mmCIF file of C-alpha atoms and ligand atoms in Angstrom:
data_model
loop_
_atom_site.group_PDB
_atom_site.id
_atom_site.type_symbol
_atom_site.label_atom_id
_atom_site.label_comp_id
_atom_site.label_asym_id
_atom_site.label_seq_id
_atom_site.Cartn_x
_atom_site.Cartn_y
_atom_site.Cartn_z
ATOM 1 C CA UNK A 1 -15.643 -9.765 72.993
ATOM 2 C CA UNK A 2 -13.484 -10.929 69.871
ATOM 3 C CA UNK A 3 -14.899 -14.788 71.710
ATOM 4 C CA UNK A 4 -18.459 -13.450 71.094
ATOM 5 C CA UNK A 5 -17.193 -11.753 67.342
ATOM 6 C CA UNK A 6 -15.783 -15.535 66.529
ATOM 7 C CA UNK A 7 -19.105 -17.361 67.184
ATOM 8 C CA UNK A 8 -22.202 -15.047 66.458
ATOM 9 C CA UNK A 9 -22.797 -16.352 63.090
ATOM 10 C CA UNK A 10 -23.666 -19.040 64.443
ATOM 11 C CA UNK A 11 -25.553 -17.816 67.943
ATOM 12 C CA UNK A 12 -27.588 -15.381 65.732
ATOM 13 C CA UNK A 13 -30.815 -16.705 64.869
ATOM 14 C CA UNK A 14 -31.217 -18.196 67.897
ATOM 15 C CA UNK A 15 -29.840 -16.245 70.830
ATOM 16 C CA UNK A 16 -30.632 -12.820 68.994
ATOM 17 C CA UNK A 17 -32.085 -10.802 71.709
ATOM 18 C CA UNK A 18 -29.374 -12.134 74.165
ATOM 19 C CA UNK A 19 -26.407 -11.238 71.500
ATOM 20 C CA UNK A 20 -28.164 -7.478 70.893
ATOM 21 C CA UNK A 21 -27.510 -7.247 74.699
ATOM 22 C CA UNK A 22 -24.164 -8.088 74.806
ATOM 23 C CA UNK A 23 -23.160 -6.204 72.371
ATOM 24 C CA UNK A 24 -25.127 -2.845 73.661
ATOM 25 C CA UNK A 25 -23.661 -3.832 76.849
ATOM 26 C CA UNK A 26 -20.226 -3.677 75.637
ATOM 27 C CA UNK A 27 -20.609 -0.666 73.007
ATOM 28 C CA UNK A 28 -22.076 1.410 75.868
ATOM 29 C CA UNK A 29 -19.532 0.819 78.407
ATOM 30 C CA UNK A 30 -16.918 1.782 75.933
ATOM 31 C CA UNK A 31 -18.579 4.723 75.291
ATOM 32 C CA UNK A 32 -18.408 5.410 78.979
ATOM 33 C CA UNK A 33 -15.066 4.957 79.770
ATOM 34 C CA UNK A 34 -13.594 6.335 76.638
ATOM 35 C CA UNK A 35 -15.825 9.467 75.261
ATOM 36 C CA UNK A 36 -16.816 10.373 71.873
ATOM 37 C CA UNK A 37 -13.680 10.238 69.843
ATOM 38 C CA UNK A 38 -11.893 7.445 71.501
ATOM 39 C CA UNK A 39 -14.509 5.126 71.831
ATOM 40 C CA UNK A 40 -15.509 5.314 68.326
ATOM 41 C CA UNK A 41 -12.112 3.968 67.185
ATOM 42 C CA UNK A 42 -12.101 1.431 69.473
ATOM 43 C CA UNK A 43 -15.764 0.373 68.404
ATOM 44 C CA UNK A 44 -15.140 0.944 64.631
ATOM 45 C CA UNK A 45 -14.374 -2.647 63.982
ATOM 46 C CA UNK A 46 -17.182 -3.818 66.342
ATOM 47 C CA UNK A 47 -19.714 -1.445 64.664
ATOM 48 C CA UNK A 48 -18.269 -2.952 60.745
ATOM 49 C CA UNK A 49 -18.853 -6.729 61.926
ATOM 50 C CA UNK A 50 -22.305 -5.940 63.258
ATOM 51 C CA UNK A 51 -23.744 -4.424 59.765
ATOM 52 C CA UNK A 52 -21.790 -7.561 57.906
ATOM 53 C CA UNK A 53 -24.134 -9.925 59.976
ATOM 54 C CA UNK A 54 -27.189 -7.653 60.039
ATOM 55 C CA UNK A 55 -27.293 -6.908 63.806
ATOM 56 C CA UNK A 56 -26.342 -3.006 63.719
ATOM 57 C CA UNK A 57 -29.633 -2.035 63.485
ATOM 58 C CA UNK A 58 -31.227 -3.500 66.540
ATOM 59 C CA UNK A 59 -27.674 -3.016 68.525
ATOM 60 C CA UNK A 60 -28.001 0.615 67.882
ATOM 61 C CA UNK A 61 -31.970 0.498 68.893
ATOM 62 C CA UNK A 62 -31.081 -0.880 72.267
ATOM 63 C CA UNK A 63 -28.037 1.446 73.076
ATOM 64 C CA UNK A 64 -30.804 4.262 71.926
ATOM 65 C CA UNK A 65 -32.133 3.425 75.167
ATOM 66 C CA UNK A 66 -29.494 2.546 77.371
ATOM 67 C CA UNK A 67 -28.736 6.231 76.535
ATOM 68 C CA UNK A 68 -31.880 7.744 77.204
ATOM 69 C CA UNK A 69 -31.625 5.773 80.247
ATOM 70 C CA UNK A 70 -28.432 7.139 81.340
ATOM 71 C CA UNK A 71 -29.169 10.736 80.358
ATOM 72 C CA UNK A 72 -33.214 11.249 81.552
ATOM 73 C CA UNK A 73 -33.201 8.549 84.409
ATOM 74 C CA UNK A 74 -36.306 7.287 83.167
ATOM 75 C CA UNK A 75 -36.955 3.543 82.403
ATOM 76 C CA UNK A 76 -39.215 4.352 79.507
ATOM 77 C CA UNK A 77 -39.466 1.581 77.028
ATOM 78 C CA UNK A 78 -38.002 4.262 73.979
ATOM 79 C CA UNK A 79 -40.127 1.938 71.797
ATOM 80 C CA UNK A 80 -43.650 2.645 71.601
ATOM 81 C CA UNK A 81 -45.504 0.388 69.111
ATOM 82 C CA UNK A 82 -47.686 3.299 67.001
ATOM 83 C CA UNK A 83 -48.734 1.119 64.200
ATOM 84 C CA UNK A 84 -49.245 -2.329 62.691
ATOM 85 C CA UNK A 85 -47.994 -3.353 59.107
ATOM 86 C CA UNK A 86 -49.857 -6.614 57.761
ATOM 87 C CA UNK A 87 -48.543 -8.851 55.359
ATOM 88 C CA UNK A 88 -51.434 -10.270 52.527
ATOM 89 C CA UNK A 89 -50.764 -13.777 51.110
ATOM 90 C CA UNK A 90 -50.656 -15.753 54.855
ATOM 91 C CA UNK A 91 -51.155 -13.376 57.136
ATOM 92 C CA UNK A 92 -54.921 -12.285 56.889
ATOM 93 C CA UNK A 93 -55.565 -14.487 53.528
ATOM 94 C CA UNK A 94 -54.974 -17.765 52.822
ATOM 95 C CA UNK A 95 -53.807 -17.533 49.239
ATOM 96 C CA UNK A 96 -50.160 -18.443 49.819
ATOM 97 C CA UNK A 97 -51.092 -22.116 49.379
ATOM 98 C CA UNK A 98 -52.635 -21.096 45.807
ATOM 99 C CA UNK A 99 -49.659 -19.247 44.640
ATOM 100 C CA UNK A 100 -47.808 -22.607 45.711
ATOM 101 C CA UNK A 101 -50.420 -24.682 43.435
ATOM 102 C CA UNK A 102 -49.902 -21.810 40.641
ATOM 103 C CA UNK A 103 -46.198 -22.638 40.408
ATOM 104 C CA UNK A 104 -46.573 -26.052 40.505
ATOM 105 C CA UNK A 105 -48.972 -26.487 37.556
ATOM 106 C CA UNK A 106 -46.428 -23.889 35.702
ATOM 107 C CA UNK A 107 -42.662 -25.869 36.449
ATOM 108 C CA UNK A 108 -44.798 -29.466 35.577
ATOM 109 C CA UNK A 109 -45.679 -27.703 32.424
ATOM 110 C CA UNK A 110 -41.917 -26.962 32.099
ATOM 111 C CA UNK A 111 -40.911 -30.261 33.296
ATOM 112 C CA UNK A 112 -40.364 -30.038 36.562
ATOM 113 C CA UNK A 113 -41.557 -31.503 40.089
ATOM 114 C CA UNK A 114 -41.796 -28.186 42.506
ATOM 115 C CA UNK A 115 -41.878 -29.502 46.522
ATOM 116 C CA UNK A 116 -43.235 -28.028 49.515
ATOM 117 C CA UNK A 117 -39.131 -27.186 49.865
ATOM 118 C CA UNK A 118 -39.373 -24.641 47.164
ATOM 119 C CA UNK A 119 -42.286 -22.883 49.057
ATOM 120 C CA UNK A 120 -39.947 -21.391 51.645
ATOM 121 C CA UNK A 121 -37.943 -20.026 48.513
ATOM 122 C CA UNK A 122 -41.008 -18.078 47.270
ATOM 123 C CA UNK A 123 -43.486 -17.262 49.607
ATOM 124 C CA UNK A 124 -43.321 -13.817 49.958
ATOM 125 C CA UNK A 125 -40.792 -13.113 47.069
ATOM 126 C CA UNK A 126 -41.748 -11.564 43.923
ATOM 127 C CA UNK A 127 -43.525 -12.936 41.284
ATOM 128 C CA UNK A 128 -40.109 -12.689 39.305
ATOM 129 C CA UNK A 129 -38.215 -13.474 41.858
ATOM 130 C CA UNK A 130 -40.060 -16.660 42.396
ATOM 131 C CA UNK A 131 -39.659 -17.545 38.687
ATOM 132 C CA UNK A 132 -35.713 -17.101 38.826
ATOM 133 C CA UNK A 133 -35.807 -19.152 41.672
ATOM 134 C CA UNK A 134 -37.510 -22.027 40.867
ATOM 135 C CA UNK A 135 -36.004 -22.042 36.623
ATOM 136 C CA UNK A 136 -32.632 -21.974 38.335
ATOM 137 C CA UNK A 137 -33.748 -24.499 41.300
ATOM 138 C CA UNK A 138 -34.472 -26.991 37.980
ATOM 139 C CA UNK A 139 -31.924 -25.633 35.784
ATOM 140 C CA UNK A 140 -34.243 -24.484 33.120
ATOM 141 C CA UNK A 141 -33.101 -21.954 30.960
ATOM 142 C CA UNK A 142 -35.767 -19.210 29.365
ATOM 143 C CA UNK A 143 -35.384 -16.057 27.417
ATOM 144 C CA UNK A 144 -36.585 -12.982 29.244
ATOM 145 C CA UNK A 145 -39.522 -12.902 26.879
ATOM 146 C CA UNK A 146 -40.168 -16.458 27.890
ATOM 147 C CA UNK A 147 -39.604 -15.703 31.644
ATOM 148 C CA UNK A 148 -42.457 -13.077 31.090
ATOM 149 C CA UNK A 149 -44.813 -15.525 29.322
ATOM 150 C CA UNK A 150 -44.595 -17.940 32.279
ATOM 151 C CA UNK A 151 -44.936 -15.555 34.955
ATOM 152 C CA UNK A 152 -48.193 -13.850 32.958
ATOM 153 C CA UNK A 153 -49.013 -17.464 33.143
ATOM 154 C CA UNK A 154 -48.635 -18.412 36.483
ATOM 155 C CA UNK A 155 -50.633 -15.140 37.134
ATOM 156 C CA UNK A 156 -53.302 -16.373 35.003
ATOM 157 C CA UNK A 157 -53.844 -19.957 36.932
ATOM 158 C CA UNK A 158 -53.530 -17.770 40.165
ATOM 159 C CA UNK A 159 -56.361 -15.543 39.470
ATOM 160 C CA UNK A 160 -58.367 -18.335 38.543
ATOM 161 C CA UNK A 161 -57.974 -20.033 41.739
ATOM 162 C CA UNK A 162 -58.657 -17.054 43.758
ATOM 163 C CA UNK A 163 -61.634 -15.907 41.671
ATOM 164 C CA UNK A 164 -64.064 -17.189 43.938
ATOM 165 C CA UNK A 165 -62.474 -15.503 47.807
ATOM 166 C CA UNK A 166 -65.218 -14.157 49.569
ATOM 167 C CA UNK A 167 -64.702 -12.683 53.213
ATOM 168 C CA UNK A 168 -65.204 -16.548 54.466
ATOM 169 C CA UNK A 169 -61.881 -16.852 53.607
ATOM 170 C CA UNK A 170 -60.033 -14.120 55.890
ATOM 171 C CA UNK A 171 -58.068 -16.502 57.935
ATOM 172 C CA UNK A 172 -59.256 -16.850 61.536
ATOM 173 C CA UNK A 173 -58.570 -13.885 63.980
ATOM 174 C CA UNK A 174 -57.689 -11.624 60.906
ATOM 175 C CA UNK A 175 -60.778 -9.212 61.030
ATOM 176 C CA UNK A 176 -61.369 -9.142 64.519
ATOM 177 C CA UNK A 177 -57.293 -8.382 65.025
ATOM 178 C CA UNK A 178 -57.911 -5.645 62.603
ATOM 179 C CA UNK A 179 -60.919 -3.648 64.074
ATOM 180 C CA UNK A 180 -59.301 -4.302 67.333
ATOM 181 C CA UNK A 181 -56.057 -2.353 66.147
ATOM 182 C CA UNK A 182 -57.637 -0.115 65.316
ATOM 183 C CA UNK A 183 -59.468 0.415 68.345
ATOM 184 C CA UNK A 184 -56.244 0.330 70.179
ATOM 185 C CA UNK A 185 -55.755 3.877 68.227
ATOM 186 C CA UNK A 186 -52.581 1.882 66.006
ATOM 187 C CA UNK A 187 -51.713 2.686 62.639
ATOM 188 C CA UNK A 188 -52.697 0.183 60.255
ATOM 189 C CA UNK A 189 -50.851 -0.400 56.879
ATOM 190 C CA UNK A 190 -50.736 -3.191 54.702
ATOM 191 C CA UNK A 191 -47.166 -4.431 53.056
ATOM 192 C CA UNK A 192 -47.652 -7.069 50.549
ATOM 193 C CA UNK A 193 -45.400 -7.909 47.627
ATOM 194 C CA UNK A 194 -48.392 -9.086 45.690
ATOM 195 C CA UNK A 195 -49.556 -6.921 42.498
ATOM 196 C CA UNK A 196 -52.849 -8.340 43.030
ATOM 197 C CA UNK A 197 -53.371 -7.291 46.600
ATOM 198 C CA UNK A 198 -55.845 -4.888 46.008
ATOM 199 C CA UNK A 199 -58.153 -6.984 44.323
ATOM 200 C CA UNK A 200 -57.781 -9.819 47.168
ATOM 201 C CA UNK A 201 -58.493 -7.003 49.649
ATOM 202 C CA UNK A 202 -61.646 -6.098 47.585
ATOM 203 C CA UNK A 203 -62.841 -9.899 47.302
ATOM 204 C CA UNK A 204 -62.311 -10.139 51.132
ATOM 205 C CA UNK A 205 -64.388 -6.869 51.762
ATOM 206 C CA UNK A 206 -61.467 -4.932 53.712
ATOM 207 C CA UNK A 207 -59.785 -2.652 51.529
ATOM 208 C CA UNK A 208 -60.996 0.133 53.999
ATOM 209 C CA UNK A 209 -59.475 -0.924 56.629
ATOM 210 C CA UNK A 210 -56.043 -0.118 56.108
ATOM 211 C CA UNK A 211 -54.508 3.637 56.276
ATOM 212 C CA UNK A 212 -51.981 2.613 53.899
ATOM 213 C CA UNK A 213 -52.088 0.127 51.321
ATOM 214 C CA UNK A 214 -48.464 -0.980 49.729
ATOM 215 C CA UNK A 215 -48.569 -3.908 47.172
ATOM 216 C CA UNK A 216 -45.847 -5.296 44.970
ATOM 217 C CA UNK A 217 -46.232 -2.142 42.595
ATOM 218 C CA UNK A 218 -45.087 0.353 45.478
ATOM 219 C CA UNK A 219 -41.388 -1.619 45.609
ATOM 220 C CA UNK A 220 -39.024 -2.688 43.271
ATOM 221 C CA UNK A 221 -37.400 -4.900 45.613
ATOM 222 C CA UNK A 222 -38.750 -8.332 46.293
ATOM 223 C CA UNK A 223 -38.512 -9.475 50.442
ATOM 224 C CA UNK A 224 -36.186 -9.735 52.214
ATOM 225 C CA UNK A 225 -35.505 -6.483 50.270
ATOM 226 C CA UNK A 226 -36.230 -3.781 53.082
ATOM 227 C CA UNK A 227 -38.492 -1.656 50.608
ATOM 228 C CA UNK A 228 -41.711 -2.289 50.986
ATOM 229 C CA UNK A 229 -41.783 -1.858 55.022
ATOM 230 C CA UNK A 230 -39.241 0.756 54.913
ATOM 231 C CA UNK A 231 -42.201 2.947 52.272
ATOM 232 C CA UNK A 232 -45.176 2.058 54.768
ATOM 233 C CA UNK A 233 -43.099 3.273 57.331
ATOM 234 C CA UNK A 234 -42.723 6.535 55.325
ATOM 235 C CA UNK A 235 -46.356 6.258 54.695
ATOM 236 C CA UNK A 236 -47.962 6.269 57.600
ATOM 237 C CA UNK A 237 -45.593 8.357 59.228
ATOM 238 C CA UNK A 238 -43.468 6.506 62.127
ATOM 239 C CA UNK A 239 -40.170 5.365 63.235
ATOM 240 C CA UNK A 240 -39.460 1.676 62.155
ATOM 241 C CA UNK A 241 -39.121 1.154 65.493
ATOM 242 C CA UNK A 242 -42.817 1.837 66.298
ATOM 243 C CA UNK A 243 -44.067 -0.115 63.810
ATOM 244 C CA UNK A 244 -44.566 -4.603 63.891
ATOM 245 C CA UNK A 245 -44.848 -6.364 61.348
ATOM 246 C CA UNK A 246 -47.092 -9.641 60.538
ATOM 247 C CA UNK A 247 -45.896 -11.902 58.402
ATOM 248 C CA UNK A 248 -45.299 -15.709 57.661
ATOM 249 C CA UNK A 249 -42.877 -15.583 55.255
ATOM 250 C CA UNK A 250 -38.969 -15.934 56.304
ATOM 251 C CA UNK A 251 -38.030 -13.709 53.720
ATOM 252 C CA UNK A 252 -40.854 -11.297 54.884
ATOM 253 C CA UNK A 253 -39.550 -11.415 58.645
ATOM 254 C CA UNK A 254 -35.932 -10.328 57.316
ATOM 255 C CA UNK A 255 -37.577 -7.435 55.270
ATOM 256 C CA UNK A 256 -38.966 -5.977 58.223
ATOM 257 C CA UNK A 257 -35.813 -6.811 60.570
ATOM 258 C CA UNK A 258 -33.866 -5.082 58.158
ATOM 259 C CA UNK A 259 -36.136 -1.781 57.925
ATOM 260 C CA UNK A 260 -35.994 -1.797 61.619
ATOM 261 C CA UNK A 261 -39.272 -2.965 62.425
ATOM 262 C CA UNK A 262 -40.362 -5.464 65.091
ATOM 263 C CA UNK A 263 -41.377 -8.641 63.617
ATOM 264 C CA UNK A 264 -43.831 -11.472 64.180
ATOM 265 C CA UNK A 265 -44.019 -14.517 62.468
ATOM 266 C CA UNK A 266 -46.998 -16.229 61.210
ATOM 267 C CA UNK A 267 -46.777 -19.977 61.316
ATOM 268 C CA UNK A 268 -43.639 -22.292 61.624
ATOM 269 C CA UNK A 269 -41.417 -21.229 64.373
ATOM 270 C CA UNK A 270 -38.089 -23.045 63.066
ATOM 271 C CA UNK A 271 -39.078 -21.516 59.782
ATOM 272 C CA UNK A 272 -39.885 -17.794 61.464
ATOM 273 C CA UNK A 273 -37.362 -18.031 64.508
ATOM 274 C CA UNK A 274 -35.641 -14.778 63.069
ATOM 275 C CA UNK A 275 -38.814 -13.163 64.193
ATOM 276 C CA UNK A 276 -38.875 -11.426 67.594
ATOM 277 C CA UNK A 277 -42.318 -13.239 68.367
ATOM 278 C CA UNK A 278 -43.823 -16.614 66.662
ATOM 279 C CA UNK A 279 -47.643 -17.012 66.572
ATOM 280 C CA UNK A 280 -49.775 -19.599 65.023
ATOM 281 C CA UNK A 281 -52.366 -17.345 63.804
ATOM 282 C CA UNK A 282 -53.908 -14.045 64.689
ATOM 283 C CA UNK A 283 -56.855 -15.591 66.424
ATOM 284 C CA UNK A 284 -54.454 -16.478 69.231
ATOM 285 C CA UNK A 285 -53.783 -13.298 70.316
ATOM 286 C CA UNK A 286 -55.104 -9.592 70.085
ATOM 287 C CA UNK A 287 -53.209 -6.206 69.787
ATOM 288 C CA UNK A 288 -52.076 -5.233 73.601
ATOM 289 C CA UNK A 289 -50.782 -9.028 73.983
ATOM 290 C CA UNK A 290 -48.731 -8.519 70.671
ATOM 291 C CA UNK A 291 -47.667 -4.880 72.592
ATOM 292 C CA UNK A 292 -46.677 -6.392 75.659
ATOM 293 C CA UNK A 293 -45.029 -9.445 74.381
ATOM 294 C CA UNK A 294 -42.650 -6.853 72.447
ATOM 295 C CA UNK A 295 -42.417 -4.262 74.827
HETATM 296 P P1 B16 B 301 -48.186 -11.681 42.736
HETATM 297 P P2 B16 B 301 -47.358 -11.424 50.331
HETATM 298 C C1 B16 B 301 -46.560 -12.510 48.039
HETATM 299 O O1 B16 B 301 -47.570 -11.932 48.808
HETATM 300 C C2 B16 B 301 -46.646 -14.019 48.082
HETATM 301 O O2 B16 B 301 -46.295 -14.490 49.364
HETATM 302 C C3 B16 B 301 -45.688 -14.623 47.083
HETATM 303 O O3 B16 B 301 -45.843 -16.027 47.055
HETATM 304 C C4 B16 B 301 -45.956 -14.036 45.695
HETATM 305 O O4 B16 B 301 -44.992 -14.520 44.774
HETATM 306 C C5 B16 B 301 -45.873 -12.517 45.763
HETATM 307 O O5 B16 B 301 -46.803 -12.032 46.717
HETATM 308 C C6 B16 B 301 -46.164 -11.870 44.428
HETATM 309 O O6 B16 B 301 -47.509 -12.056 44.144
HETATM 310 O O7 B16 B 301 -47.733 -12.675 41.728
HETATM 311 O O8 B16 B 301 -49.668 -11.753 43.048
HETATM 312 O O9 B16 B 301 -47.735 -10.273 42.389
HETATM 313 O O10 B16 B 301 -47.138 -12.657 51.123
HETATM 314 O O11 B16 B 301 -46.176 -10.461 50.299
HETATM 315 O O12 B16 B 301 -48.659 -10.728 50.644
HETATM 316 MG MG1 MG B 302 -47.074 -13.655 52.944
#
C-alpha cells in the first residue's frame, strides 16, 4: 500500500477507477479484520492522503457499496443515476468559441496575443476568473476598477456576438438528449457559470426545459470550485452520487468530481480524461447509454 501511496499522483488521472478500487479494496479489508476503532487508526493516514489528492470522495462512494454488499447480500449498483446536470457554454450551445473570440479582441486591445492555450485556462471559469488569468498569463497589471471595465467590456463584445443565437444553434444531439431525459423520468438541471445563461437559454428556446436553472449568479465560486453542482444538487433534491454531469470544460469536470457527481466530458479526451466517460457530442449517445456506461 505505502508502493501505491508513493506513485498515485502520478497514476491518478489515468488509472482512476482502477486506484478507487484498490484503495476500497484495502480500506475495507482493514475494516474487516480490525473493527471500528482499530481500523480507523490504522486507516487515518490512508484516509488524510486520499482528501490531499482528491480521491476520498469516490473511495468512500465505492466502500458505500462494498458495505451494502457485505451487509444486505445484494449486488445492487448503490448508485442510481436520478438526474442530469448540463453545463451551457459547450455542452448544449456553442458559445464557448465566442467567449474565446471576446477575450481575444479584449487582451489585443491590452496588448496581448491570447492562444487557443489560454482557452483551457478559461473555459468554464468565471468571467473574473478568466480576466485574472489571462492579465497575469501576460503580466498586465490593472486596478480593480480597471479589471471591472475590461470584464464589462469583454461582456459587451460577447453579447454582441451572441445577439443573433436562434435554436439552429443548439449543438447537435442537445435537444433531442434533453426531451429524451426527460422521458427517461431524470431530473434535469442546468449548472452554468455564465451570468448570461438565461438569456442564451431564452435565444435557444429551452429555458423550460430544465427543473433547475443555476447560472454564474447562484455561486460565488468559479469551476473547479464545487459550488455550483454541489447547489443543483441541493436543488433538485438528490445525492451527488445520483446525479452526471455534462460538461467540456476540465475545470467543469473537476467541479463536479469534487461535489461527488459522475462526470462526462464533452470534447477532447486528453483534455477531459479526469472525466469518468468522454463523448464527442451528445448526438452520439442518448440517456440509458450514458446510464449504463456509468453504472
Ligand atoms: P459570463 P459554462 C462559462 O459558461 C464559460 O465556459 C466561460 O468561458 C465563461 O467565462 C463563464 O461561463 C462566464 O460567463 O461572462 O457570460 O458570465 O461553460 O459554465 O456554461
Ligand atoms: Mg462549458
Amino acid at each position: 500500500m505505502n508502493l501505491v501511496m508513493r506513485y498515485d499522483d502520478q497514476l491518478k488521472d489515468s488509472h482512476r477507477s482502477g486506484l478507487e478500487d484498490v484503495y476500497a479494496a484495502h480500506i475495507h479489508a482493514i475494516r474487516e479484520a480490525y473493527g471500528g476503532v482499530m481500523a480507523r487508526q490504522k486507516l487515518s493516514n490512508i484516509f488524510g492522503h486520499l482528501k490531499s489528492i482528491d480521491l476520498f470522495t469516490a473511495v468512500a462512494e465505492k466502500l458505500k457499496y462494498m458495505d451494502k454488499k457485505n451487509t444486505d447480500g445484494t449486488d445492487k449498483h448503490p448508485t442510481e443515476i436520478k438526474g442530469f446536470v448540463f453545463d451551457l457554454d459547450g455542452v448544449i450551445v456553442d458559445t464557448a468559441v465566442h467567449h474565446f473570440q471576446s477575450w481575444k479582441k479584449v487582451l489585443k486591445q491590452l496588448g496581448a496575443d491570447i492562444t487557443e492555450e489560454d482557452d483551457l485556462h478559461t473555459r468554464g471559469a468565471s468571467r473574473m476568473e478568466s480576466l485574472e488569468y489571462l492579465l497575469n498569463q501576460y503580466g498586465i497589471e490593472l486596478t480593480q476598477e480597471e479589471k471591472e471595465m475590461w470584464a464589462a467590456r469583454k461582456n459587451d463584445i460577447y453579447l454582441e456576438a451572441i445577439e443573433q443565437i436562434t435554436p439552429r444553434d443548439l449543438l447537435p444531439g442537445a435537444f433531442a438528449f434533453l426531451i429524451d431525459t426527460r422521458k427517461a423520468g431524470l431530473k434535469l438541471a442546468l449548472g452554468s457559470a455564465s451570468k448570461n445563461a438565461i438569456g442564451v437559454l431564452k435565444k435557444l428556446g429551452i429555458e423550460d426545459r430544465f427543473d433547475v436553472v443555476l447560472d454564474g449568479n447562484d455561486a460565488k465560486e468559479s469551476k473547479p470550485h464545487p459550488e455550483i453542482f454541489t447547489n443543483a444538487c441541493n436543488a433538485l433534491q438528490l445525492d451527488p452520487s445520483e446525479v452526471v454531469v455534462f460538461e467540456d470544460a476540465a475545470k467543469g469536470v473537476q467541479a463536479a468530481l469534487a461535489a461527488g457527481c459522475k462526470a462526462v466530458g464533452l470534447g477532447d479526451p486528453e483534455a477531459l480524461k479526469a472525466a469518468h466517460v468522454v463523448i464527442s457530442g451528445l448526438d452520439q449517445t442518448n440517456p440509458s447509454h450514458i446510464i449504463e456506461l456509468l453504472s
